[in-house]
Short mmCIF file of C-alpha atoms and ligand atoms in Angstrom, two decimals:
data_model
loop_
_atom_site.label_atom_id
_atom_site.label_comp_id
_atom_site.label_asym_id
_atom_site.label_seq_id
_atom_site.Cartn_x
_atom_site.Cartn_y
_atom_site.Cartn_z
CA UNK U 74 -1.69 31.65 12.89
CA UNK U 75 -2.93 29.02 10.42
CA UNK U 76 -5.28 26.26 11.48
CA UNK U 77 -3.82 22.80 12.04
CA UNK U 78 -4.68 19.30 10.91
CA UNK U 79 -3.47 16.12 12.67
CA UNK U 80 -3.98 12.77 10.93
CA UNK U 81 -3.29 9.31 12.39
CA UNK U 82 -3.11 6.65 9.62
CA UNK U 83 -3.42 2.96 10.14
CA UNK U 84 -3.00 0.28 7.68
CA UNK U 85 -1.87 -0.10 4.08
CA UNK U 86 -0.21 2.17 1.44
CA UNK U 87 -3.74 2.92 0.10
CA UNK U 88 -4.54 4.60 3.38
CA UNK U 89 -1.28 6.44 3.47
CA UNK U 90 -2.23 7.76 0.12
CA UNK U 91 -5.76 8.58 1.22
CA UNK U 92 -4.38 10.49 4.26
CA UNK U 93 -2.22 12.73 1.89
CA UNK U 94 -5.38 13.36 -0.13
CA UNK U 95 -7.25 14.39 3.02
CA UNK U 96 -4.65 16.87 3.89
CA UNK U 97 -4.76 18.16 0.28
CA UNK U 98 -8.53 18.55 0.29
CA UNK U 99 -8.53 20.43 3.55
CA UNK U 100 -5.51 22.58 2.72
CA UNK U 101 -7.25 23.68 -0.62
CA UNK U 102 -10.72 24.26 1.04
CA UNK U 103 -9.64 25.94 4.41
CA UNK U 104 -5.94 26.39 4.31
CA UNK U 105 -5.28 23.68 7.07
CA UNK U 106 -1.70 22.90 7.67
CA UNK U 107 -0.38 19.43 8.86
CA UNK U 108 0.84 19.17 12.53
CA UNK U 109 2.23 16.04 14.18
CA UNK U 110 0.75 17.34 17.66
CA UNK U 111 -2.92 16.35 18.21
CA UNK U 112 -3.07 18.92 21.19
CA UNK U 113 -2.35 21.61 18.71
CA UNK U 114 -4.90 20.74 16.12
CA UNK U 115 -8.23 22.14 15.03
CA UNK U 116 -9.08 18.94 13.17
CA UNK U 117 -8.12 15.64 14.14
CA UNK U 118 -8.59 12.61 11.64
CA UNK U 119 -8.23 9.03 12.08
CA UNK U 120 -7.72 7.11 8.78
CA UNK U 121 -8.60 3.58 9.99
CA UNK U 122 -7.99 -0.08 8.84
CA UNK U 123 -10.14 -3.02 9.49
CA UNK U 124 -8.14 -5.73 7.80
CA UNK U 125 -7.08 -7.15 11.06
CA UNK U 126 -8.71 -6.99 14.39
CA UNK U 127 -5.82 -5.30 16.16
CA UNK U 128 -5.91 -2.48 13.75
CA UNK U 129 -9.66 -1.93 14.38
CA UNK U 130 -9.56 -1.98 18.16
CA UNK U 131 -6.66 0.59 18.14
CA UNK U 132 -8.88 3.14 16.72
CA UNK U 133 -11.37 3.25 19.68
CA UNK U 134 -8.34 3.14 22.05
CA UNK U 135 -6.72 6.09 20.19
CA UNK U 136 -10.07 8.11 19.98
CA UNK U 137 -10.47 7.76 23.73
CA UNK U 138 -7.00 9.53 24.19
CA UNK U 139 -8.05 12.67 22.30
CA UNK U 140 -11.42 12.96 23.74
CA UNK U 141 -10.18 15.20 26.57
CA UNK U 142 -8.86 17.82 23.93
CA UNK U 143 -12.51 18.63 23.06
CA UNK U 144 -12.95 19.99 26.67
CA UNK U 145 -9.92 22.41 26.09
CA UNK U 146 -11.13 23.37 22.54
CA UNK U 147 -14.95 22.90 21.89
CA UNK U 148 -14.41 23.86 18.35
CA UNK U 149 -12.09 20.91 17.69
CA UNK U 150 -13.45 18.54 14.99
CA UNK U 151 -12.68 14.83 15.38
CA UNK U 152 -13.23 12.70 12.24
CA UNK U 153 -13.03 8.94 11.56
CA UNK U 154 -12.46 7.85 7.97
CA UNK U 155 -11.22 4.76 6.15
CA UNK U 156 -12.34 1.06 6.36
CA UNK U 157 -13.60 0.85 9.96
CA UNK U 158 -15.63 4.02 9.32
CA UNK U 159 -16.88 2.34 6.17
CA UNK U 160 -17.97 -0.90 8.16
CA UNK U 161 -19.16 0.70 11.36
CA UNK U 162 -20.76 3.92 9.88
CA UNK U 163 -23.17 5.50 12.51
CA UNK U 164 -22.20 2.89 15.06
CA UNK U 165 -18.94 4.90 15.69
CA UNK U 166 -20.88 7.90 16.71
CA UNK U 167 -22.93 5.69 19.02
CA UNK U 168 -19.84 4.35 20.73
CA UNK U 169 -17.95 7.62 20.71
CA UNK U 170 -20.51 10.51 20.74
CA UNK U 171 -17.78 13.18 20.64
CA UNK U 172 -16.82 12.04 17.01
CA UNK U 173 -18.11 14.77 14.59
CA UNK U 174 -17.61 13.29 11.11
CA UNK U 175 -17.45 9.71 9.77
CA UNK U 176 -16.48 9.17 6.12
CA UNK U 177 -15.52 6.26 3.89
CA UNK U 178 -12.54 5.85 1.59
CA UNK U 179 -14.59 6.93 -1.31
CA UNK U 180 -16.07 10.08 0.40
CA UNK U 181 -12.88 11.78 1.70
CA UNK U 182 -13.21 14.41 -0.93
CA UNK U 183 -16.50 15.50 0.74
CA UNK U 184 -14.73 16.42 4.07
CA UNK U 185 -14.80 20.24 3.80
CA UNK U 186 -18.62 19.90 3.16
CA UNK U 187 -19.12 17.34 6.00
CA UNK U 188 -17.17 19.45 8.46
CA UNK U 189 -19.25 22.67 7.42
CA UNK U 190 -22.53 20.78 7.75
CA UNK U 191 -21.40 19.48 11.19
CA UNK U 192 -20.59 23.11 12.32
CA UNK U 193 -23.93 24.54 10.74
CA UNK U 194 -26.32 21.93 12.17
CA UNK U 195 -24.40 20.86 15.42
CA UNK U 196 -24.98 17.30 14.38
CA UNK U 197 -22.52 14.62 13.71
CA UNK U 198 -22.21 13.81 9.90
CA UNK U 199 -21.90 10.32 8.48
CA UNK U 200 -21.29 9.68 4.77
CA UNK U 201 -19.82 6.30 3.85
CA UNK U 202 -21.32 5.81 0.41
CA UNK U 203 -19.51 4.57 -2.63
CA UNK U 204 -20.09 7.27 -5.34
CA UNK U 205 -18.11 5.42 -8.00
CA UNK U 206 -15.00 7.16 -9.16
CA UNK U 207 -16.34 10.70 -8.16
CA UNK U 208 -13.60 10.93 -5.57
CA UNK U 209 -10.77 11.32 -8.21
CA UNK U 210 -12.64 14.12 -9.98
CA UNK U 211 -12.90 16.17 -6.81
CA UNK U 212 -9.40 15.94 -5.54
CA UNK U 213 -7.07 18.99 -5.85
CA UNK U 214 -3.78 18.41 -7.99
CA UNK U 215 -1.20 16.57 -5.93
CA UNK U 216 1.43 18.63 -4.03
CA UNK U 217 4.92 17.45 -5.08
CA UNK U 218 7.33 16.65 -2.31
CA UNK U 219 10.62 15.21 -3.56
CA UNK U 220 11.45 13.07 -6.48
CA UNK U 221 8.92 10.16 -5.82
CA UNK U 222 5.15 10.32 -5.84
CA UNK U 223 2.04 7.91 -5.58
CA UNK U 224 -0.70 8.01 -8.12
CA UNK U 225 -3.89 5.93 -7.38
CA UNK U 226 -5.25 4.26 -10.54
CA UNK U 227 -7.98 2.16 -9.34
CA UNK U 228 -10.07 1.67 -6.09
CA UNK U 229 -11.59 -1.30 -4.54
CA UNK U 230 -11.63 -5.15 -5.14
CA UNK U 231 -13.93 -7.62 -6.72
CA UNK U 232 -12.12 -10.73 -5.89
CA UNK U 233 -13.90 -11.47 -2.42
CA UNK U 234 -11.22 -13.69 -0.96
CA UNK U 235 -13.09 -15.52 1.87
CA UNK U 236 -11.02 -13.85 4.58
CA UNK U 237 -11.01 -10.14 3.48
CA UNK U 238 -13.16 -7.22 4.25
CA UNK U 239 -11.82 -4.96 1.61
CA UNK U 240 -14.42 -5.54 -1.06
CA UNK U 241 -17.15 -4.58 1.53
CA UNK U 242 -15.29 -1.51 2.97
CA UNK U 243 -13.85 -0.11 -0.34
CA UNK U 244 -16.31 -1.33 -2.81
CA UNK U 245 -15.80 -3.14 -6.17
CA UNK U 246 -13.06 -2.42 -8.53
CA UNK U 247 -13.37 0.91 -10.26
CA UNK U 248 -10.55 2.34 -12.44
CA UNK U 249 -9.55 5.90 -13.12
CA UNK U 250 -9.90 6.98 -16.78
CA UNK U 251 -6.69 6.39 -18.85
CA UNK U 252 -6.20 9.99 -19.92
CA UNK U 253 -6.66 11.30 -16.17
CA UNK U 254 -3.72 9.15 -15.17
CA UNK U 255 -1.67 10.05 -18.05
CA UNK U 256 -2.29 13.79 -17.29
CA UNK U 257 -1.54 13.58 -13.61
CA UNK U 258 1.85 11.69 -14.05
CA UNK U 259 2.67 14.02 -16.83
CA UNK U 260 2.06 16.99 -14.44
CA UNK U 261 4.16 15.23 -11.74
CA UNK U 262 6.98 14.60 -14.16
CA UNK U 263 6.99 18.25 -15.05
CA UNK U 264 7.35 19.22 -11.48
CA UNK U 265 10.60 17.08 -11.14
CA UNK U 266 9.04 13.69 -10.06
CA UNK U 267 11.31 10.91 -11.29
CA UNK U 268 9.61 7.91 -9.82
CA UNK U 269 5.93 7.04 -9.53
CA UNK U 270 4.18 4.18 -7.83
CA UNK U 271 0.83 3.34 -9.31
CA UNK U 272 -1.50 2.33 -6.47
CA UNK U 273 -4.64 0.22 -6.33
CA UNK U 274 -5.94 -2.55 -4.13
CA UNK U 275 -5.56 -4.89 -7.09
CA UNK U 276 -3.56 -2.53 -9.36
CA UNK U 277 -3.08 -5.08 -12.31
CA UNK U 278 -6.80 -5.46 -12.49
CA UNK U 279 -6.61 -1.84 -14.01
CA UNK U 280 -9.20 -1.19 -16.93
CA UNK U 281 -9.24 2.41 -17.66
CA UNK U 282 -11.59 3.95 -20.33
CA UNK U 283 -9.49 5.44 -23.27
CA UNK U 284 -10.84 8.71 -24.64
CA UNK U 285 -14.56 8.86 -25.16
CA UNK U 286 -14.90 5.34 -26.61
CA UNK U 287 -15.58 2.05 -25.12
CA UNK U 288 -12.07 0.85 -25.47
CA UNK U 289 -10.14 0.12 -22.13
CA UNK U 290 -6.59 0.23 -21.38
CA UNK U 291 -5.02 -2.49 -19.05
CA UNK U 292 -1.99 -1.95 -16.77
CA UNK U 293 0.43 -3.18 -19.57
CA UNK U 294 -0.80 -0.35 -21.94
CA UNK U 295 -0.55 2.30 -19.11
CA UNK U 296 2.86 1.14 -18.38
CA UNK U 297 3.88 1.30 -22.01
CA UNK U 298 2.54 4.88 -22.21
CA UNK U 299 4.21 5.94 -18.98
CA UNK U 300 7.60 4.42 -20.20
CA UNK U 301 7.56 6.97 -23.06
CA UNK U 302 7.14 9.86 -20.70
CA UNK U 303 10.18 12.37 -20.59
CA UNK U 304 11.63 12.99 -17.04
CA UNK U 305 10.13 9.85 -15.69
CA UNK U 306 12.80 7.24 -14.79
CA UNK U 307 11.34 4.57 -12.61
CA UNK U 308 7.73 3.02 -12.37
CA UNK U 309 6.42 0.78 -9.62
CA UNK U 310 3.07 -0.41 -8.89
CA UNK U 311 1.23 -2.17 -5.94
CA UNK U 312 -0.66 -4.35 -4.92
CA UNK U 313 -1.09 -6.88 -7.59
CA UNK U 314 -3.01 -10.12 -7.78
CA UNK U 315 -1.57 -13.27 -9.15
CA UNK U 316 -4.60 -13.93 -11.13
CA UNK U 317 -4.36 -10.66 -13.13
CA UNK U 318 -0.62 -11.28 -14.19
CA UNK U 319 -1.44 -11.37 -17.92
CA UNK U 320 1.16 -12.32 -20.53
CA UNK U 321 1.18 -8.73 -21.65
CA UNK U 322 2.00 -7.45 -18.26
CA UNK U 323 4.77 -10.09 -17.94
CA UNK U 324 6.14 -9.07 -21.32
CA UNK U 325 6.54 -5.49 -19.99
CA UNK U 326 9.39 -6.85 -17.83
CA UNK U 327 11.35 -7.74 -20.85
CA UNK U 328 10.40 -4.65 -22.85
CA UNK U 329 10.32 -1.67 -20.42
CA UNK U 330 13.47 -0.79 -18.54
CA UNK U 331 11.81 1.87 -16.45
CA UNK U 332 9.67 -0.80 -14.78
CA UNK U 333 11.49 -1.61 -11.57
CA UNK U 334 13.00 -5.25 -10.88
CA UNK U 335 10.75 -5.68 -7.92
CA UNK U 336 7.40 -7.03 -7.59
CA UNK U 337 5.07 -7.53 -4.61
CA UNK U 338 2.82 -10.36 -5.47
CA UNK U 339 0.70 -11.70 -2.63
CA UNK U 340 0.32 -15.47 -2.55
CA UNK U 341 -1.11 -15.98 0.99
CA UNK U 342 -0.32 -19.74 1.22
CA UNK U 343 1.65 -22.50 -0.59
CA UNK U 344 -1.07 -25.15 0.00
CA UNK U 345 -3.61 -25.78 -2.70
CA UNK U 346 -6.15 -26.73 -0.27
CA UNK U 347 -5.90 -23.50 1.78
CA UNK U 348 -5.55 -21.46 -1.55
CA UNK U 349 -9.00 -22.93 -2.54
CA UNK U 350 -10.70 -22.31 0.71
CA UNK U 351 -9.41 -18.69 0.47
CA UNK U 352 -10.94 -18.49 -3.11
CA UNK U 353 -7.71 -17.08 -4.43
CA UNK U 354 -8.23 -18.53 -8.02
CA UNK U 355 -4.79 -20.05 -8.45
CA UNK U 356 -2.66 -23.08 -7.25
CA UNK U 357 0.87 -22.91 -5.96
CA UNK U 358 2.08 -24.42 -9.20
CA UNK U 359 0.22 -21.77 -11.24
CA UNK U 360 1.81 -19.09 -8.99
CA UNK U 361 5.30 -20.56 -9.54
CA UNK U 362 4.67 -20.75 -13.29
CA UNK U 363 3.84 -16.96 -13.29
CA UNK U 364 7.11 -16.42 -11.28
CA UNK U 365 9.11 -18.47 -13.74
CA UNK U 366 7.75 -16.53 -16.78
CA UNK U 367 8.42 -13.13 -15.01
CA UNK U 368 12.00 -14.26 -14.19
CA UNK U 369 12.42 -15.26 -17.83
CA UNK U 370 11.53 -11.83 -18.85
CA UNK U 371 13.59 -10.13 -15.97
CA UNK U 372 16.18 -12.47 -14.54
CA UNK U 373 17.10 -10.14 -11.60
CA UNK U 374 13.36 -9.70 -10.49
CA UNK U 375 13.10 -9.57 -6.61
CA UNK U 376 9.74 -10.82 -5.28
CA UNK U 377 7.97 -10.09 -1.98
CA UNK U 378 4.58 -11.28 -0.89
CA UNK U 379 1.67 -11.29 1.58
CA UNK U 380 1.09 -14.50 3.72
CA UNK U 381 -1.79 -15.36 6.07
CA UNK U 382 -0.73 -17.79 8.53
CA UNK U 383 -3.10 -20.31 10.27
CA UNK U 384 -6.07 -19.84 7.94
CA UNK U 385 -8.93 -22.02 9.37
CA UNK U 386 -8.02 -25.64 8.75
CA UNK U 387 -4.28 -25.09 8.06
CA UNK U 388 -2.40 -28.27 9.00
CA UNK U 389 1.20 -28.65 9.62
CA UNK U 390 1.42 -30.18 6.15
CA UNK U 391 -0.33 -27.08 4.50
CA UNK U 392 2.18 -24.90 6.36
CA UNK U 393 5.17 -26.81 5.29
CA UNK U 394 4.01 -26.28 1.63
CA UNK U 395 3.91 -22.59 2.29
CA UNK U 396 7.58 -22.93 3.59
CA UNK U 397 8.59 -24.89 0.54
CA UNK U 398 7.21 -22.22 -1.77
CA UNK U 399 8.93 -19.57 0.03
CA UNK U 400 12.21 -21.37 -0.66
CA UNK U 401 11.41 -22.16 -4.26
CA UNK U 402 10.62 -18.59 -5.04
CA UNK U 403 13.31 -17.04 -2.93
CA UNK U 404 11.11 -14.27 -1.57
CA UNK U 405 12.98 -11.38 -0.48
CA UNK U 406 10.32 -9.83 1.86
CA UNK U 407 6.83 -10.24 3.29
CA UNK U 408 3.94 -8.72 4.96
CA UNK U 409 2.93 -11.75 7.11
CA UNK U 410 0.21 -11.95 9.70
CA UNK U 411 -1.75 -14.49 11.59
CA UNK U 412 -5.20 -14.92 10.22
CA UNK U 413 -7.89 -12.72 11.86
CA UNK U 414 -11.52 -13.56 11.51
CA UNK U 415 -13.29 -10.68 10.12
CA UNK U 416 -17.06 -10.21 10.81
CA UNK U 417 -19.04 -10.57 7.74
CA UNK U 418 -16.56 -12.60 5.71
CA UNK U 419 -17.26 -16.20 4.90
CA UNK U 420 -14.12 -17.53 6.62
CA UNK U 421 -15.20 -16.18 9.93
CA UNK U 422 -17.50 -19.05 10.10
CA UNK U 423 -15.16 -21.80 9.07
CA UNK U 424 -14.53 -24.60 11.40
CA UNK U 425 -10.94 -25.60 12.59
CA UNK U 426 -9.53 -22.21 13.78
CA UNK U 427 -5.92 -22.85 14.54
CA UNK U 428 -4.88 -22.42 18.18
CA UNK U 429 -3.09 -19.05 18.73
CA UNK U 430 0.24 -20.61 20.14
CA UNK U 431 0.60 -22.81 17.11
CA UNK U 432 -0.13 -19.83 14.83
CA UNK U 433 2.38 -17.66 16.38
CA UNK U 434 5.15 -20.48 16.22
CA UNK U 435 4.51 -20.68 12.53
CA UNK U 436 4.52 -17.10 11.92
CA UNK U 437 7.92 -16.76 13.65
CA UNK U 438 9.35 -19.73 11.49
CA UNK U 439 8.06 -18.11 8.31
CA UNK U 440 9.43 -14.66 9.07
CA UNK U 441 12.92 -15.85 10.24
CA UNK U 442 13.16 -17.79 6.98
CA UNK U 443 12.29 -14.87 4.82
CA UNK U 444 14.81 -12.57 6.95
CA UNK U 445 17.51 -15.27 6.05
CA UNK U 446 16.65 -15.03 2.32
CA UNK U 447 16.73 -11.26 2.56
CA UNK U 448 20.25 -11.51 4.15
CA UNK U 449 21.35 -13.87 1.48
CA UNK U 450 20.06 -11.74 -1.38
CA UNK U 451 21.66 -8.63 0.25
CA UNK U 452 25.18 -10.58 0.25
CA UNK U 453 24.54 -11.44 -3.29
CA UNK U 454 24.13 -7.80 -4.19
CA UNK U 455 27.71 -7.04 -2.90
CA UNK U 456 30.06 -6.25 -5.86
CA UNK U 457 27.04 -5.27 -8.19
CA UNK U 458 26.47 -1.68 -9.49
CA UNK U 459 22.85 -0.54 -9.76
CA UNK U 460 21.34 2.88 -10.83
CA UNK U 461 19.43 4.25 -7.88
CA UNK U 462 17.55 7.35 -6.61
CA UNK U 463 19.38 9.37 -3.88
CA UNK U 464 16.52 10.00 -1.39
CA UNK U 465 18.47 12.35 0.99
CA UNK U 466 21.16 12.47 3.65
CA UNK U 467 21.92 9.22 5.55
CA UNK U 468 20.22 9.01 8.96
CA UNK U 469 23.05 7.85 10.98
CA UNK U 470 26.00 9.94 9.47
CA UNK U 471 24.48 13.12 7.87
CA UNK U 472 27.91 13.73 5.89
CA UNK U 473 26.68 10.60 3.85
CA UNK U 474 23.95 10.16 1.37
CA UNK U 475 21.19 7.55 1.19
CA UNK U 476 19.82 5.88 -1.91
CA UNK U 477 17.10 3.37 -2.35
CA UNK U 478 17.59 0.28 -4.63
CA UNK U 479 14.83 -1.34 -6.83
CA UNK U 480 14.34 -4.00 -4.18
CA UNK U 481 13.88 -1.49 -1.44
CA UNK U 482 17.10 -1.54 0.39
CA UNK U 483 18.87 1.68 1.70
CA UNK U 484 22.39 2.21 0.54
CA UNK U 485 24.59 4.65 2.35
CA UNK U 486 27.72 6.14 0.60
CA UNK U 487 29.88 9.26 0.60
CA UNK U 488 28.78 11.94 -1.88
CA UNK U 489 27.82 15.60 -2.35
CA UNK U 490 24.36 16.89 -1.41
CA UNK U 491 23.58 18.15 -4.91
CA UNK U 492 23.02 14.43 -5.90
CA UNK U 493 19.86 14.24 -3.87
CA UNK U 494 16.85 13.59 -6.14
CA UNK U 495 18.99 12.16 -8.90
CA UNK U 496 19.59 8.71 -10.24
CA UNK U 497 23.21 7.64 -10.08
CA UNK U 498 25.32 4.55 -10.20
CA UNK U 499 26.31 2.94 -6.93
CA UNK U 500 28.36 -0.04 -6.54
CA UNK U 501 27.45 -2.16 -3.49
CA UNK U 502 30.59 -2.77 -1.14
CA UNK U 503 29.01 -4.48 1.96
CA UNK U 504 25.82 -5.86 3.24
CA UNK U 505 24.78 -4.89 6.81
CA UNK U 506 21.64 -6.31 8.51
CA UNK U 507 19.31 -3.48 7.65
CA UNK U 508 21.17 -1.60 4.94
CA UNK U 509 23.96 -1.79 2.44
CA UNK U 510 27.13 0.22 1.92
CA UNK U 511 28.15 1.53 -1.38
CA UNK U 512 30.49 3.86 -3.43
CA UNK U 513 29.74 6.22 -6.16
CA UNK U 514 30.68 5.09 -9.58
CA UNK U 515 31.86 7.85 -11.82
N1 SAM H 1762 -4.96 -7.29 -3.26
C1 SAM H 1762 -4.05 -7.98 -2.56
C2 SAM H 1762 -4.10 -9.55 -2.93
O1 SAM H 1762 -3.82 -9.90 -4.12
O2 SAM H 1762 -4.16 -10.31 -2.10
C3 SAM H 1762 -4.12 -7.87 -0.98
C4 SAM H 1762 -4.83 -6.66 -0.36
S1 SAM H 1762 -5.20 -6.96 1.32
C5 SAM H 1762 -6.04 -5.62 1.81
C6 SAM H 1762 -3.67 -6.86 2.03
C7 SAM H 1762 -3.22 -8.08 2.84
O3 SAM H 1762 -3.94 -8.22 4.04
C8 SAM H 1762 -3.58 -9.47 2.23
O4 SAM H 1762 -2.72 -9.78 1.26
C9 SAM H 1762 -3.65 -10.35 3.39
O5 SAM H 1762 -2.45 -10.91 3.49
C10 SAM H 1762 -3.87 -9.54 4.66
N2 SAM H 1762 -5.29 -9.75 5.09
C11 SAM H 1762 -6.45 -9.41 4.48
N3 SAM H 1762 -7.40 -10.09 5.34
C12 SAM H 1762 -6.78 -10.55 6.43
C13 SAM H 1762 -7.31 -11.35 7.56
N4 SAM H 1762 -8.59 -11.48 7.73
N5 SAM H 1762 -6.38 -11.81 8.53
C14 SAM H 1762 -5.10 -11.67 8.27
N6 SAM H 1762 -4.57 -11.00 7.30
C15 SAM H 1762 -5.38 -10.47 6.38
FE1 F3S H 1763 -8.74 -8.73 -0.28
FE2 F3S H 1763 -8.49 -10.57 -1.93
FE3 F3S H 1763 -9.12 -8.26 -2.73
S1 F3S H 1763 -7.09 -10.05 -0.16
S2 F3S H 1763 -8.23 -6.96 -1.29
S3 F3S H 1763 -10.27 -9.69 -1.53
S4 F3S H 1763 -7.75 -9.74 -3.74
#
């Protein structure tokens, strides 16, 4: 029987991607197969997130829950990776001595080696260094599952927003060489992948070395090259930073039809005072001007964003400005959270923390406003026709199919199974609260 790996992932898309890579690395090195049952596993990994406090505390709670499995299987390996590992390092082994390996987002490719050393020495292994872009060179080729795939093109962040731990846990921005990215996407397209999502903490800060020379390609150049690739029909990217939305990148929305009409562009707040305290590097007006230029290039562009509610010093007036921005831009979705002070970041020492009850009330108001806009945008889609990827059978009624629109809505419609994995034209016939109904257009 094959040996089994269980991974619990917390946090963002980057962590989801890293977890898939951990599985690839351990499959290639020792044939481990993924299981969804920790009690059945030979290796248990926690891929952690420290962006907000709750995510961090959950890790120790969940670690406690698998501890007893070691008594049943002394050979069981328990590992902690991701941003909490990166911040806490050896302190994790101190607090939870049954942990065998601790590794950071940039050292996950060394997992087989760390596990082997743990087994040879009997001592817990900790490696949370930042060995530049080495990680990319040591990952096995991606295993293709289905018509869409993720490709990490850069790592880390050099923006140092005053509230955020990412530059400390993932390191500064490092881009993957241009040719490596092209080769990986071409391989994926050869294996039938039709849609790629380019990933990075600040993906539009991408500056990949071209060939042997000193010349660097930006995201716009990468998108231009990928657009020429046969077989590839859709390109997405996330997450992007408003400050890196260059004119060349904006022009891509006019020039490259394969680029989807959806963009996640975190704004965080609509108040210039708060944006300055966050060190975001733009004003609300500058953000809106970027949006106006994007929509001039691609009128149907749908926008989603990240918001931090109740940053230290946020007044009612500041919050109203955020609400105003949400209406002005017509955001269609959000990742929105109450501000959480992160140890070691400048904002953790700022005065005027907002009371929890006020923060919660603001968050609810913001989220219901965005939900209303989402529903209104769904209504507006009724009667339109869009080319979309058929992702599989519908979950409720398996006689039907499910497809995903550019702006991430599920559309259910009647159709034959052989359409799965293909792009087809579907006309939207009705908008429900969490999905759309449609019909095939021949
Ligand atoms: N690169 C992106 C950008 O341009 O802002 C964001 C990446 S960050 C890891 C993901 C999101 O987590 C942020 O956009 C922010 O909304 C949220 N976040 C980060 N630190 C936070 C904190 N201390 N409290 C609450 N939310 C936080
Ligand atoms: Fe964090 Fe700001 Fe970078 S939110 S990931 S420091 S852009």
